[in-house]
């Protein structure tokens, strides 16, 4: 038996259809990889459980961003842009707080910061536990940047999501 200076890694051989082979060659080419390197990467990702993780993360973000609860929150935010007076029940406020707390890592960080502004204001309202008939929300139109919700970030987020469909 000859000994080589380089030990070869074990191999796995299997048959695939001609169509699958062509698809694999194309994908490897798109990634500028050899077929072996591409297949090794795919198999390692599958074995480690990370295959399609990026797609799965996008799915969860999409699922949250287009949920009835989140869309309801967004509609309320836009209503507050024009009618800033307090008109919600405590139950509605608590529901909005619950949705806002669930945003954690579901949306880009820049949007999380904007939604945190709304969350903080709503939590202050609940904590005060008094009649809010004459309360006017700060987040829709404040001149103070730390309080004002940046609607353009939300609009750009949805615009980019729609383009990516």
mmCIF file of C-alpha atoms in Angstrom:
data_model
loop_
_atom_site.group_PDB
_atom_site.id
_atom_site.type_symbol
_atom_site.label_atom_id
_atom_site.label_comp_id
_atom_site.label_asym_id
_atom_site.label_seq_id
_atom_site.Cartn_x
_atom_site.Cartn_y
_atom_site.Cartn_z
ATOM 1 C CA UNK A 1 0.000 0.000 0.000
ATOM 2 C CA UNK A 2 1.321 3.380 -1.015
ATOM 3 C CA UNK A 3 1.362 6.154 1.492
ATOM 4 C CA UNK A 4 0.661 9.646 0.254
ATOM 5 C CA UNK A 5 1.842 12.863 1.736
ATOM 6 C CA UNK A 6 -1.747 14.065 1.900
ATOM 7 C CA UNK A 7 -4.385 11.971 3.592
ATOM 8 C CA UNK A 8 -7.620 12.012 1.616
ATOM 9 C CA UNK A 9 -10.907 12.650 3.341
ATOM 10 C CA UNK A 10 -13.556 9.924 3.149
ATOM 11 C CA UNK A 11 -15.937 10.146 0.210
ATOM 12 C CA UNK A 12 -19.629 9.468 -0.279
ATOM 13 C CA UNK A 13 -20.959 8.552 -3.696
ATOM 14 C CA UNK A 14 -24.597 8.480 -4.768
ATOM 15 C CA UNK A 15 -26.672 8.794 -7.917
ATOM 16 C CA UNK A 16 -28.914 11.715 -8.810
ATOM 17 C CA UNK A 17 -31.133 12.500 -11.767
ATOM 18 C CA UNK A 18 -29.683 14.460 -14.674
ATOM 19 C CA UNK A 19 -31.965 17.423 -13.837
ATOM 20 C CA UNK A 20 -30.778 17.502 -10.223
ATOM 21 C CA UNK A 21 -27.155 17.260 -11.304
ATOM 22 C CA UNK A 22 -27.594 20.242 -13.648
ATOM 23 C CA UNK A 23 -29.325 22.233 -10.886
ATOM 24 C CA UNK A 24 -26.477 21.445 -8.465
ATOM 25 C CA UNK A 25 -23.851 22.472 -11.018
ATOM 26 C CA UNK A 26 -25.743 25.739 -11.642
ATOM 27 C CA UNK A 27 -26.068 26.539 -7.909
ATOM 28 C CA UNK A 28 -22.403 25.750 -7.319
ATOM 29 C CA UNK A 29 -21.481 28.030 -10.211
ATOM 30 C CA UNK A 30 -23.656 30.856 -8.835
ATOM 31 C CA UNK A 31 -21.777 30.579 -5.537
ATOM 32 C CA UNK A 32 -18.442 30.271 -7.369
ATOM 33 C CA UNK A 33 -17.795 26.906 -5.742
ATOM 34 C CA UNK A 34 -16.875 23.491 -6.990
ATOM 35 C CA UNK A 35 -19.692 20.970 -6.992
ATOM 36 C CA UNK A 36 -17.939 19.091 -4.173
ATOM 37 C CA UNK A 37 -17.544 22.223 -2.030
ATOM 38 C CA UNK A 38 -21.160 23.237 -2.652
ATOM 39 C CA UNK A 39 -22.549 19.798 -1.777
ATOM 40 C CA UNK A 40 -20.290 19.532 1.281
ATOM 41 C CA UNK A 41 -21.609 22.910 2.516
ATOM 42 C CA UNK A 42 -25.238 21.908 1.924
ATOM 43 C CA UNK A 43 -24.802 18.564 3.676
ATOM 44 C CA UNK A 44 -23.017 20.167 6.647
ATOM 45 C CA UNK A 45 -25.796 22.769 6.987
ATOM 46 C CA UNK A 46 -28.452 20.061 6.862
ATOM 47 C CA UNK A 47 -26.589 17.932 9.386
ATOM 48 C CA UNK A 48 -26.055 20.898 11.758
ATOM 49 C CA UNK A 49 -29.670 22.001 11.407
ATOM 50 C CA UNK A 50 -28.805 25.401 9.959
ATOM 51 C CA UNK A 51 -29.942 24.702 6.396
ATOM 52 C CA UNK A 52 -32.611 27.235 5.378
ATOM 53 C CA UNK A 53 -32.173 29.159 8.665
ATOM 54 C CA UNK A 54 -32.094 32.485 6.818
ATOM 55 C CA UNK A 55 -35.338 31.634 5.014
ATOM 56 C CA UNK A 56 -36.897 30.463 8.265
ATOM 57 C CA UNK A 57 -35.977 33.744 9.994
ATOM 58 C CA UNK A 58 -37.486 35.716 7.095
ATOM 59 C CA UNK A 59 -40.642 33.615 7.324
ATOM 60 C CA UNK A 60 -41.022 34.359 11.055
ATOM 61 C CA UNK A 61 -40.476 38.076 10.450
ATOM 62 C CA UNK A 62 -43.012 38.022 7.606
ATOM 63 C CA UNK A 63 -45.489 36.029 9.701
ATOM 64 C CA UNK A 64 -45.263 38.600 12.525
ATOM 65 C CA UNK A 65 -45.273 41.722 10.337
ATOM 66 C CA UNK A 66 -48.419 40.620 8.502
ATOM 67 C CA UNK A 67 -50.282 39.210 11.490
ATOM 68 C CA UNK A 68 -53.704 40.723 12.237
ATOM 69 C CA UNK A 69 -52.449 41.893 15.654
ATOM 70 C CA UNK A 70 -49.470 43.767 14.256
ATOM 71 C CA UNK A 71 -51.467 45.247 11.353
ATOM 72 C CA UNK A 72 -54.040 46.429 13.921
ATOM 73 C CA UNK A 73 -51.256 48.108 15.900
ATOM 74 C CA UNK A 74 -49.939 49.805 12.756
ATOM 75 C CA UNK A 75 -53.419 51.035 11.865
ATOM 76 C CA UNK A 76 -53.787 52.462 15.387
ATOM 77 C CA UNK A 77 -50.392 54.179 15.076
ATOM 78 C CA UNK A 78 -51.502 55.858 11.865
ATOM 79 C CA UNK A 79 -54.788 56.928 13.418
ATOM 80 C CA UNK A 80 -52.830 58.534 16.259
ATOM 81 C CA UNK A 81 -50.915 60.498 13.646
ATOM 82 C CA UNK A 82 -54.139 62.420 12.952
ATOM 83 C CA UNK A 83 -56.103 62.003 16.198
ATOM 84 C CA UNK A 84 -53.597 62.217 19.041
ATOM 85 C CA UNK A 85 -56.157 62.345 21.828
ATOM 86 C CA UNK A 86 -56.579 59.422 24.218
ATOM 87 C CA UNK A 87 -59.655 57.412 23.208
ATOM 88 C CA UNK A 88 -58.694 53.808 24.019
ATOM 89 C CA UNK A 89 -59.846 51.554 26.821
ATOM 90 C CA UNK A 90 -57.321 50.131 29.274
ATOM 91 C CA UNK A 91 -57.891 46.746 27.658
ATOM 92 C CA UNK A 92 -56.905 48.109 24.232
ATOM 93 C CA UNK A 93 -53.806 49.774 25.677
ATOM 94 C CA UNK A 94 -52.781 46.533 27.393
ATOM 95 C CA UNK A 95 -53.283 44.654 24.103
ATOM 96 C CA UNK A 96 -51.058 47.160 22.266
ATOM 97 C CA UNK A 97 -48.431 46.807 25.010
ATOM 98 C CA UNK A 98 -48.490 43.020 24.617
ATOM 99 C CA UNK A 99 -47.979 43.306 20.849
ATOM 100 C CA UNK A 100 -45.209 45.887 21.278
ATOM 101 C CA UNK A 101 -43.404 43.646 23.772
ATOM 102 C CA UNK A 102 -43.557 40.744 21.308
ATOM 103 C CA UNK A 103 -41.667 42.715 18.633
ATOM 104 C CA UNK A 104 -38.349 41.658 20.199
ATOM 105 C CA UNK A 105 -36.104 40.550 17.292
ATOM 106 C CA UNK A 106 -39.096 40.144 14.945
ATOM 107 C CA UNK A 107 -38.261 43.374 13.109
ATOM 108 C CA UNK A 108 -35.079 45.282 12.240
ATOM 109 C CA UNK A 109 -33.432 47.054 15.172
ATOM 110 C CA UNK A 110 -34.178 50.523 13.780
ATOM 111 C CA UNK A 111 -37.898 49.739 13.875
ATOM 112 C CA UNK A 112 -37.642 48.155 17.317
ATOM 113 C CA UNK A 113 -36.300 51.484 18.610
ATOM 114 C CA UNK A 114 -39.297 53.324 17.132
ATOM 115 C CA UNK A 115 -41.803 50.882 18.603
ATOM 116 C CA UNK A 116 -40.055 51.126 21.972
ATOM 117 C CA UNK A 117 -40.960 54.836 22.040
ATOM 118 C CA UNK A 118 -44.638 53.906 21.777
ATOM 119 C CA UNK A 119 -44.262 51.082 24.301
ATOM 120 C CA UNK A 120 -42.667 53.370 26.885
ATOM 121 C CA UNK A 121 -45.409 55.946 26.534
ATOM 122 C CA UNK A 122 -48.175 53.350 26.847
ATOM 123 C CA UNK A 123 -46.526 51.797 29.893
ATOM 124 C CA UNK A 124 -46.332 55.230 31.521
ATOM 125 C CA UNK A 125 -50.054 55.655 30.882
ATOM 126 C CA UNK A 126 -50.934 52.332 32.492
ATOM 127 C CA UNK A 127 -48.604 52.965 35.434
ATOM 128 C CA UNK A 128 -50.225 56.351 36.172
ATOM 129 C CA UNK A 129 -53.603 54.632 36.535
ATOM 130 C CA UNK A 130 -55.727 57.742 36.284
ATOM 131 C CA UNK A 131 -58.296 59.292 33.976
ATOM 132 C CA UNK A 132 -56.658 60.117 30.647
ATOM 133 C CA UNK A 133 -59.533 61.997 28.993
ATOM 134 C CA UNK A 134 -57.358 65.029 28.301
ATOM 135 C CA UNK A 135 -54.156 63.153 27.479
ATOM 136 C CA UNK A 136 -52.494 63.761 24.118
ATOM 137 C CA UNK A 137 -50.013 61.184 22.826
ATOM 138 C CA UNK A 138 -46.434 62.379 22.331
ATOM 139 C CA UNK A 139 -45.155 59.769 19.892
ATOM 140 C CA UNK A 140 -47.116 60.814 16.770
ATOM 141 C CA UNK A 141 -46.047 64.429 16.500
ATOM 142 C CA UNK A 142 -43.564 65.453 19.138
ATOM 143 C CA UNK A 143 -40.789 67.825 18.159
ATOM 144 C CA UNK A 144 -38.503 65.860 20.484
ATOM 145 C CA UNK A 145 -36.806 63.131 18.424
ATOM 146 C CA UNK A 146 -36.532 60.723 21.379
ATOM 147 C CA UNK A 147 -40.338 60.700 21.704
ATOM 148 C CA UNK A 148 -41.445 60.939 18.069
ATOM 149 C CA UNK A 149 -42.233 57.789 16.121
ATOM 150 C CA UNK A 150 -40.523 57.823 12.715
ATOM 151 C CA UNK A 151 -43.302 56.714 10.392
ATOM 152 C CA UNK A 152 -41.000 56.827 7.368
ATOM 153 C CA UNK A 153 -38.964 53.896 8.752
ATOM 154 C CA UNK A 154 -42.120 51.802 9.018
ATOM 155 C CA UNK A 155 -43.242 52.809 5.522
ATOM 156 C CA UNK A 156 -39.832 51.949 4.057
ATOM 157 C CA UNK A 157 -39.839 48.601 5.840
ATOM 158 C CA UNK A 158 -43.165 47.587 4.287
ATOM 159 C CA UNK A 159 -42.237 49.035 0.896
ATOM 160 C CA UNK A 160 -39.043 46.952 0.847
ATOM 161 C CA UNK A 161 -40.901 43.850 2.049
ATOM 162 C CA UNK A 162 -43.433 44.183 -0.753
ATOM 163 C CA UNK A 163 -40.643 44.601 -3.321
ATOM 164 C CA UNK A 164 -38.939 41.434 -2.059
ATOM 165 C CA UNK A 165 -42.050 39.250 -2.534
#
